[in-house]
Coordinates of C-alpha atoms in Angstrom, one line a residue:
Chain A
M31 CA 11.5 -35.0 -3.0
T32 CA 11.8 -32.0 -1.0
D33 CA 13.7 -28.8 -1.0
S34 CA 16.5 -30.2 0.7
S35 CA 17.0 -32.3 -2.5
Q36 CA 16.6 -29.5 -4.6
Q37 CA 18.9 -26.7 -5.2
L38 CA 18.3 -24.8 -2.2
D39 CA 20.1 -21.9 -3.5
G40 CA 17.5 -21.8 -6.8
V41 CA 14.8 -21.6 -4.4
I42 CA 16.2 -19.0 -2.2
D43 CA 16.9 -17.1 -5.4
L44 CA 13.5 -17.5 -6.7
L45 CA 11.9 -16.3 -3.3
G46 CA 14.1 -13.0 -3.4
L47 CA 13.3 -12.2 -7.2
L48 CA 9.6 -12.7 -6.3
A49 CA 9.9 -10.8 -3.0
Y50 CA 11.4 -7.9 -4.7
A51 CA 9.3 -7.9 -7.7
S52 CA 6.3 -7.9 -5.3
L53 CA 7.5 -4.9 -3.1
V54 CA 8.4 -2.8 -6.1
A55 CA 5.1 -3.7 -7.5
F56 CA 3.4 -2.4 -4.4
F57 CA 5.3 1.0 -4.8
Q58 CA 4.9 1.3 -8.4
V59 CA 0.9 0.5 -8.4
A60 CA 0.6 2.8 -5.2
D61 CA 2.4 5.7 -7.2
D62 CA 0.0 5.1 -10.0
A63 CA -3.0 5.0 -8.0
A64 CA -2.3 8.4 -6.4
E65 CA -2.6 9.9 -9.7
A66 CA -6.1 8.7 -10.4
V67 CA -8.8 11.4 -10.7
S68 CA -11.6 9.6 -8.7
L69 CA -11.7 8.4 -5.3
S70 CA -12.9 5.2 -6.2
D71 CA -10.3 4.5 -8.9
K72 CA -7.7 5.5 -6.3
A73 CA -9.0 3.1 -4.0
D74 CA -9.3 0.1 -6.5
L75 CA -5.9 0.5 -7.8
A76 CA -4.5 1.0 -4.2
G77 CA -6.2 -2.2 -3.2
M78 CA -4.1 -4.0 -5.9
A79 CA -1.1 -2.4 -4.7
V80 CA -2.0 -3.7 -1.2
I81 CA -2.1 -7.2 -2.5
Q82 CA 1.4 -6.9 -3.8
F83 CA 2.5 -6.3 -0.3
G84 CA 0.7 -9.3 1.2
H85 CA 2.5 -11.5 -1.5
F86 CA 6.2 -9.7 -0.4
E87 CA 5.2 -10.3 3.2
L88 CA 4.2 -14.2 2.7
L89 CA 7.6 -14.4 0.5
R90 CA 9.8 -12.7 3.1
D91 CA 8.9 -14.4 6.0
W92 CA 9.3 -17.8 4.1
L93 CA 12.9 -16.6 3.5
G94 CA 13.1 -15.8 7.2
E95 CA 12.0 -19.0 8.3
L96 CA 14.6 -20.7 5.9
G97 CA 17.2 -18.8 8.1
V98 CA 17.9 -16.3 4.9
D99 CA 18.3 -12.6 5.3
P100 CA 15.2 -11.4 3.0
Q101 CA 17.3 -8.3 1.8
S102 CA 20.3 -10.5 0.7
A103 CA 18.2 -12.9 -1.0
M104 CA 16.4 -9.7 -2.8
E105 CA 19.5 -7.9 -3.6
P106 CA 20.6 -9.9 -6.7
F107 CA 17.6 -8.9 -8.5
V108 CA 17.1 -5.0 -7.7
D109 CA 18.7 -3.9 -10.9
A110 CA 17.0 -6.0 -13.1
I111 CA 13.4 -5.5 -11.7
D112 CA 14.3 -1.5 -11.3
S113 CA 15.2 -1.6 -15.0
F114 CA 12.0 -2.7 -16.0
H115 CA 10.0 -0.2 -14.4
A116 CA 12.3 2.5 -15.3
R117 CA 11.7 1.3 -18.9
T118 CA 7.8 1.2 -18.4
T119 CA 6.8 4.1 -16.5
P120 CA 3.0 4.8 -17.5
S121 CA 2.5 8.2 -19.3
D122 CA -0.9 8.3 -18.1
W123 CA -3.9 6.8 -15.9
L124 CA -4.8 4.2 -18.9
E125 CA -1.2 3.2 -19.2
S126 CA -1.1 2.6 -15.5
L127 CA -4.3 0.5 -15.4
V128 CA -3.0 -1.7 -18.5
K129 CA 0.5 -2.2 -16.6
A130 CA -1.1 -3.2 -13.3
Y131 CA -3.3 -5.6 -15.2
V132 CA -0.8 -7.1 -17.5
G133 CA 1.8 -7.2 -14.6
D134 CA -0.8 -8.9 -12.3
G135 CA -1.4 -11.6 -15.1
M136 CA 2.1 -12.2 -15.8
A137 CA 3.0 -12.8 -12.3
A138 CA 0.0 -15.1 -11.8
D139 CA 1.4 -17.1 -14.8
F140 CA 4.7 -17.3 -13.6
Y141 CA 3.6 -18.6 -10.4
R142 CA 1.7 -21.4 -11.9
V143 CA 4.3 -22.5 -14.2
V144 CA 7.0 -22.2 -11.2
A145 CA 4.7 -24.0 -9.0
Q146 CA 5.1 -27.2 -11.1
L147 CA 8.8 -27.3 -10.6
L148 CA 8.8 -26.6 -7.2
D149 CA 8.7 -29.3 -4.3
E150 CA 6.9 -28.9 -1.0
P151 CA 6.5 -26.7 1.2
T152 CA 7.8 -23.9 -1.4
R153 CA 5.2 -25.1 -4.1
A154 CA 2.4 -24.6 -1.2
L155 CA 3.6 -21.3 -0.5
V156 CA 3.6 -20.0 -4.1
L157 CA 0.0 -21.5 -4.6
R158 CA -1.0 -19.3 -2.0
V159 CA 0.4 -16.3 -3.3
L160 CA -1.3 -17.3 -6.7
A161 CA -4.7 -17.9 -4.8
D162 CA -4.5 -14.2 -4.2
T163 CA -4.4 -12.6 -7.3
G164 CA -7.1 -11.5 -9.7
R165 CA -8.2 -8.3 -8.3
A166 CA -7.3 -6.8 -11.5
E167 CA -10.6 -7.5 -13.2
F168 CA -12.0 -3.9 -12.9
V169 CA -9.1 -2.8 -15.0
I170 CA -11.4 -4.5 -18.0
A171 CA -14.1 -2.3 -17.5
R172 CA -12.4 0.9 -17.3
V173 CA -10.2 0.3 -20.5
R174 CA -13.1 -1.0 -22.4
G175 CA -15.0 2.2 -21.4
A176 CA -12.2 4.5 -22.4
I177 CA -11.9 2.7 -25.6
G178 CA -15.5 3.0 -26.1
A179 CA -15.5 6.8 -25.4
E180 CA -12.4 7.3 -27.6
P181 CA -11.5 4.7 -30.0
A182 CA -8.1 6.1 -30.8
V183 CA -7.0 4.9 -27.3
A184 CA -7.0 1.3 -28.4
G185 CA -4.1 1.9 -30.7
R186 CA -2.1 3.5 -28.4
L187 CA -2.6 0.8 -25.7
A188 CA -2.1 -1.8 -28.2
L189 CA 1.5 -0.6 -28.6
W190 CA 1.8 -0.2 -24.7
A191 CA 1.0 -3.4 -23.5
P192 CA 3.5 -5.6 -25.8
R193 CA 6.3 -3.1 -24.7
L194 CA 5.6 -4.2 -21.1
V195 CA 5.8 -8.0 -22.2
G196 CA 9.1 -7.2 -24.0
E197 CA 10.6 -5.3 -21.5
A198 CA 9.9 -8.1 -18.7
L199 CA 11.1 -10.7 -21.2
S200 CA 14.3 -8.9 -22.0
Q201 CA 15.4 -8.9 -18.2
A202 CA 14.9 -12.5 -18.0
P203 CA 17.9 -13.8 -19.7
R204 CA 19.9 -11.3 -17.8
V205 CA 18.5 -12.5 -14.5
A206 CA 19.0 -16.2 -15.7
A207 CA 22.6 -15.7 -16.8
A208 CA 23.6 -14.0 -13.4
R209 CA 21.9 -16.2 -11.3
E210 CA 22.8 -19.8 -12.1
P211 CA 20.9 -21.6 -9.3
L212 CA 17.7 -20.0 -10.3
A213 CA 18.3 -20.6 -14.1
R214 CA 19.0 -24.6 -13.2
L215 CA 15.6 -24.3 -10.9
L216 CA 13.7 -23.1 -13.6
A217 CA 14.9 -25.6 -16.0
G218 CA 13.8 -28.4 -13.9
G219 CA 16.9 -29.2 -12.5
S220 CA 18.8 -29.8 -15.7
A221 CA 21.1 -27.3 -17.5
A222 CA 20.5 -29.6 -20.4
Q223 CA 16.7 -28.6 -20.3
L224 CA 17.2 -24.6 -20.3
G225 CA 14.9 -25.1 -23.4
E226 CA 12.0 -25.7 -20.9
I227 CA 12.4 -22.0 -19.9
G228 CA 11.9 -21.0 -23.7
R229 CA 8.6 -23.1 -23.5
M230 CA 7.6 -21.5 -20.1
F231 CA 7.8 -17.8 -21.8
A232 CA 5.8 -19.3 -24.8
T233 CA 3.2 -20.0 -22.5
L234 CA 3.3 -16.6 -20.7
T235 CA 2.9 -14.9 -24.1
D236 CA -0.1 -16.9 -25.1
E237 CA -1.8 -16.1 -21.8
H238 CA -1.1 -12.5 -22.2
A239 CA -2.9 -12.7 -25.7
K240 CA -5.7 -13.7 -24.2
R241 CA -5.8 -11.1 -21.7
M242 CA -5.2 -8.4 -24.3
A243 CA -8.2 -9.6 -26.0
S244 CA -10.5 -9.1 -23.0
L245 CA -9.2 -5.9 -22.5
G246 CA -10.5 -5.0 -26.1
L247 CA -6.8 -5.0 -27.5
A248 CA -7.0 -7.9 -30.0
Q249 CA -3.6 -8.1 -31.3
Chain B
M642 CA -29.4 4.8 21.7
T643 CA -28.7 3.9 18.1
D644 CA -27.4 5.3 15.4
S645 CA -30.8 6.1 13.9
S646 CA -31.4 8.4 17.0
Q647 CA -28.4 10.0 16.8
Q648 CA -27.6 12.6 13.9
L649 CA -26.8 10.2 11.3
D650 CA -25.3 13.1 9.1
G651 CA -22.5 13.5 11.6
V652 CA -21.8 9.8 11.6
I653 CA -21.5 9.8 7.9
D654 CA -19.4 13.1 8.1
L655 CA -17.0 11.4 10.5
L656 CA -16.9 8.0 8.4
G657 CA -16.0 10.2 5.6
L658 CA -13.2 12.2 7.3
L659 CA -11.9 9.0 8.5
A660 CA -12.0 7.0 5.5
Y661 CA -10.4 9.8 3.4
A662 CA -7.8 10.4 5.8
S663 CA -6.7 6.7 5.9
L664 CA -6.7 6.7 2.2
V665 CA -4.4 9.8 1.7
A666 CA -2.0 8.3 4.7
F667 CA -1.9 5.2 2.6
F668 CA -0.6 7.3 -0.2
Q669 CA 1.5 9.3 1.7
V670 CA 3.4 6.4 3.7
A671 CA 3.7 4.6 0.8
D672 CA 5.5 7.4 -1.2
D673 CA 7.8 8.2 1.8
A674 CA 8.7 4.0 2.4
A675 CA 9.6 4.1 -1.4
E676 CA 12.5 6.7 -0.4
A677 CA 13.9 4.4 1.9
V678 CA 17.7 3.3 1.5
S679 CA 17.6 -0.3 3.0
L680 CA 14.9 -2.8 1.9
S681 CA 13.7 -3.8 5.1
D682 CA 13.2 0.4 6.0
K683 CA 11.3 0.1 2.9
A684 CA 9.0 -3.0 4.1
D685 CA 8.5 -1.5 7.3
L686 CA 7.2 1.7 6.4
A687 CA 5.3 0.1 3.6
G688 CA 3.5 -2.1 5.8
M689 CA 2.3 0.7 8.0
A690 CA 1.0 2.3 4.8
V691 CA -1.0 -1.1 3.9
I692 CA -2.4 -0.7 7.7
Q693 CA -4.0 2.6 6.6
F694 CA -5.6 1.0 3.5
G695 CA -7.3 -1.7 5.6
H696 CA -8.7 1.0 7.6
F697 CA -9.9 3.0 4.4
E698 CA -11.5 -0.2 3.3
L699 CA -13.4 -0.8 6.8
L700 CA -14.6 2.6 7.0
R701 CA -15.7 2.9 2.8
D702 CA -17.4 -0.6 3.3
W703 CA -19.3 0.5 6.3
L704 CA -20.5 3.8 4.4
G705 CA -21.5 1.7 1.8
E706 CA -23.7 -0.5 4.2
L707 CA -25.4 2.6 5.3
G708 CA -26.4 3.2 1.5
V709 CA -24.0 6.3 1.2
D710 CA -21.9 6.6 -1.9
P711 CA -18.1 7.0 -0.1
Q712 CA -17.0 9.2 -2.5
S713 CA -19.6 11.9 -1.5
A714 CA -19.0 11.2 2.2
M715 CA -15.1 12.0 1.4
E716 CA -15.4 14.8 -0.5
P717 CA -16.0 17.6 2.1
F718 CA -12.9 16.5 3.6
V719 CA -10.5 16.6 0.8
D720 CA -9.2 20.2 0.9
A721 CA -8.5 20.1 4.8
I722 CA -6.5 16.8 4.5
D723 CA -4.8 17.6 1.2
S724 CA -3.7 21.0 2.8
F725 CA -2.4 19.3 5.9
H726 CA -0.2 16.8 3.7
A727 CA 0.9 19.7 1.4
R728 CA 2.1 21.5 4.6
T729 CA 3.8 18.6 6.2
T730 CA 5.8 17.4 3.4
P731 CA 9.0 15.3 4.9
S732 CA 12.3 16.7 4.0
D733 CA 14.1 13.3 4.5
W734 CA 13.6 9.7 5.8
L735 CA 13.6 10.7 9.5
E736 CA 11.0 13.3 9.2
S737 CA 8.9 10.7 7.0
L738 CA 9.2 8.2 10.1
V739 CA 8.4 10.7 12.5
K740 CA 5.3 11.8 10.8
A741 CA 4.2 8.3 10.2
Y742 CA 4.7 7.7 14.1
V743 CA 3.1 10.7 15.0
G744 CA 0.1 10.6 12.5
D745 CA -0.4 6.9 13.5
G746 CA -0.9 7.8 17.1
M747 CA -2.9 10.9 16.7
A748 CA -5.2 8.8 14.8
A749 CA -5.2 6.4 17.4
D750 CA -6.1 8.7 20.3
F751 CA -8.6 10.5 17.9
Y752 CA -10.1 7.2 17.3
R753 CA -10.4 6.3 21.1
V754 CA -11.9 9.7 22.2
V755 CA -14.5 9.4 19.3
A756 CA -15.9 5.9 19.9
Q757 CA -17.0 7.4 23.3
L758 CA -19.1 9.8 21.6
L759 CA -20.6 7.1 19.0
D760 CA -23.5 4.6 19.6
E761 CA -23.5 1.1 18.3
P762 CA -22.8 0.0 15.7
T763 CA -20.5 2.5 14.4
R764 CA -18.8 2.2 17.9
A765 CA -17.6 -1.3 17.2
L766 CA -16.3 -0.4 13.9
V767 CA -14.2 2.6 15.2
L768 CA -12.8 0.3 18.1
R769 CA -12.1 -2.4 15.2
V770 CA -9.8 0.3 13.2
L771 CA -8.3 1.5 16.6
A772 CA -7.3 -2.5 17.4
D773 CA -5.3 -2.4 14.2
T774 CA -2.9 0.1 15.1
G775 CA 0.6 0.5 16.7
R776 CA 2.7 -1.3 14.1
A777 CA 4.4 2.3 14.3
E778 CA 6.8 1.1 17.4
F779 CA 9.8 0.1 15.0
V780 CA 10.2 3.9 14.5
I781 CA 11.1 4.6 18.1
A782 CA 14.3 2.3 17.8
R783 CA 15.2 3.9 14.4
V784 CA 14.8 7.4 15.6
R785 CA 16.5 6.9 18.9
G786 CA 19.4 5.2 17.0
A787 CA 19.9 8.1 14.5
I788 CA 19.7 10.4 17.6
G789 CA 22.5 8.4 19.1
A790 CA 24.7 8.6 16.1
E791 CA 24.0 12.1 15.4
P792 CA 22.7 14.1 18.7
A793 CA 22.2 17.2 16.4
V794 CA 19.1 15.4 14.6
A795 CA 17.0 15.8 17.9
G796 CA 17.0 19.4 17.7
R797 CA 15.6 19.5 14.1
L798 CA 12.9 16.6 14.7
A799 CA 11.9 18.3 17.8
L800 CA 10.9 21.1 15.9
W801 CA 9.2 19.0 13.1
A802 CA 7.0 16.8 15.5
P803 CA 5.1 19.9 16.9
R804 CA 4.6 21.1 13.6
L805 CA 2.8 18.0 12.5
V806 CA 0.3 18.4 15.5
G807 CA -0.2 22.2 15.0
E808 CA -0.7 21.9 11.3
A809 CA -3.5 18.8 12.1
L810 CA -5.0 21.1 14.8
S811 CA -5.2 24.3 12.6
Q812 CA -7.3 22.2 10.0
A813 CA -9.7 21.0 12.7
P814 CA -11.9 24.2 13.3
R815 CA -11.9 24.5 9.7
V816 CA -13.5 21.2 9.1
A817 CA -15.9 21.7 12.1
A818 CA -17.1 24.9 11.0
A819 CA -17.9 23.7 7.5
R820 CA -19.6 20.4 8.6
E821 CA -22.0 21.3 11.3
P822 CA -23.1 17.8 11.9
L823 CA -19.9 16.5 12.6
A824 CA -19.3 19.3 15.0
R825 CA -22.5 18.5 16.7
L826 CA -21.5 14.9 17.0
L827 CA -18.0 15.4 18.5
A828 CA -19.6 17.9 21.1
G829 CA -21.7 15.1 22.1
G830 CA -25.0 15.9 20.7
S831 CA -25.2 19.5 21.7
A832 CA -23.9 22.6 20.3
A833 CA -23.6 23.9 23.8
Q834 CA -21.2 21.4 24.6
L835 CA -18.5 22.8 22.1
G836 CA -15.9 23.0 24.7
E837 CA -15.7 19.3 24.5
I838 CA -13.9 19.6 21.2
G839 CA -11.3 21.5 23.1
R840 CA -11.0 19.2 25.9
M841 CA -10.6 16.5 23.3
F842 CA -7.8 18.2 21.7
A843 CA -6.0 18.8 25.0
T844 CA -6.1 15.1 25.7
L845 CA -4.6 14.4 21.9
T846 CA -1.9 16.8 23.0
D847 CA -1.0 15.3 26.2
E848 CA -0.7 11.7 24.4
H849 CA 1.7 13.6 21.9
A850 CA 3.9 14.6 24.4
K851 CA 4.1 11.0 25.8
R852 CA 5.2 9.9 22.1
M853 CA 7.8 12.5 21.7
A854 CA 9.4 11.2 24.9
S855 CA 9.4 7.8 23.7
L856 CA 11.4 9.0 20.4
G857 CA 14.0 10.7 22.7
L858 CA 12.4 14.2 21.9
A859 CA 11.3 15.3 25.2
Q860 CA 9.6 18.8 24.7

């Protein structure tokens, strides 16, 4: 089965969603990085932003090869993604770090799950983007260090992390309802299997709990 | 002649200066890109920011290989470069574009001139960074388009561009005075040849005039 037999509209929606999410992640993480006190913290977080831009470029170029205007493909997802970021503005450097780490992880989980639903060649593209994640590991040492120095930090961050997941998941049904081709693609081609989306989100939540434990924020 | 016979302190200063300038350029251009109205403008300017981050990484890694802490090497130049940006905050999207284009061009000129003064292997590094410039060309079409649509824009931008050069050059003597090893390196190894620095700046100014002409801002 190739893309042509799948709902191409759904694939275009997915690429548009991921492209815009990556572009905005670039801007958000770059903005947060600028606030770091030390130059090495600035550089590390800026490096994570740059990886997001690389994802955006891959996805945008792929849309172009499909003959689709990237701007049109991204447009339907601007409101949901901008709302997510507006509702999850970090109030300090540690919240920025946790947001970058959680966001990077959730994105990787989503790419991994979605790759199973895609045909070639889109699957290969998604796996290529996925291979280029994981530079968020430096966050673990910083957050654990901050908690070690001031244990009260853990309580605050333990509330912050689930809020990020909650806000992301609360945008998802809005997007799925507005973009039927995307919902159908994520449901594995059958509207009857929309329960699959629910199971997918459950997987994402499990992985999130593991990440929280690695930050020293057991839930 | 190798780096070991040149004033290594001067080379370290130069790498620290260029690394910090690149890192800050990344943040500034990313910040400006976020303000663009269209997604393609956002993406194009963000792409220029990302190139700056690549320069930063090359320079930082080189400092690391020399056994120098990058943060210490950059620190002496933080005030001068931050002052430059604080005094040249773009007031709108066109000023941002012109600043990115002029900044990219001035940096390329500086790298080109400085490469002639360096021994291997630092020269090869500088040329490698230089090879990765020039993605600012899209700016020409945008600025010319804006001037075509509203000729009064040209007058305003024709005042903005020389201000950028003036502010950059006004920081230079401050840096040279504070960092004798760097001044000596730029003077070609001899304090008696400090006039060379003046000639170098004259070259930069000539190239700047050509860039202004290409933007449709003849001076």
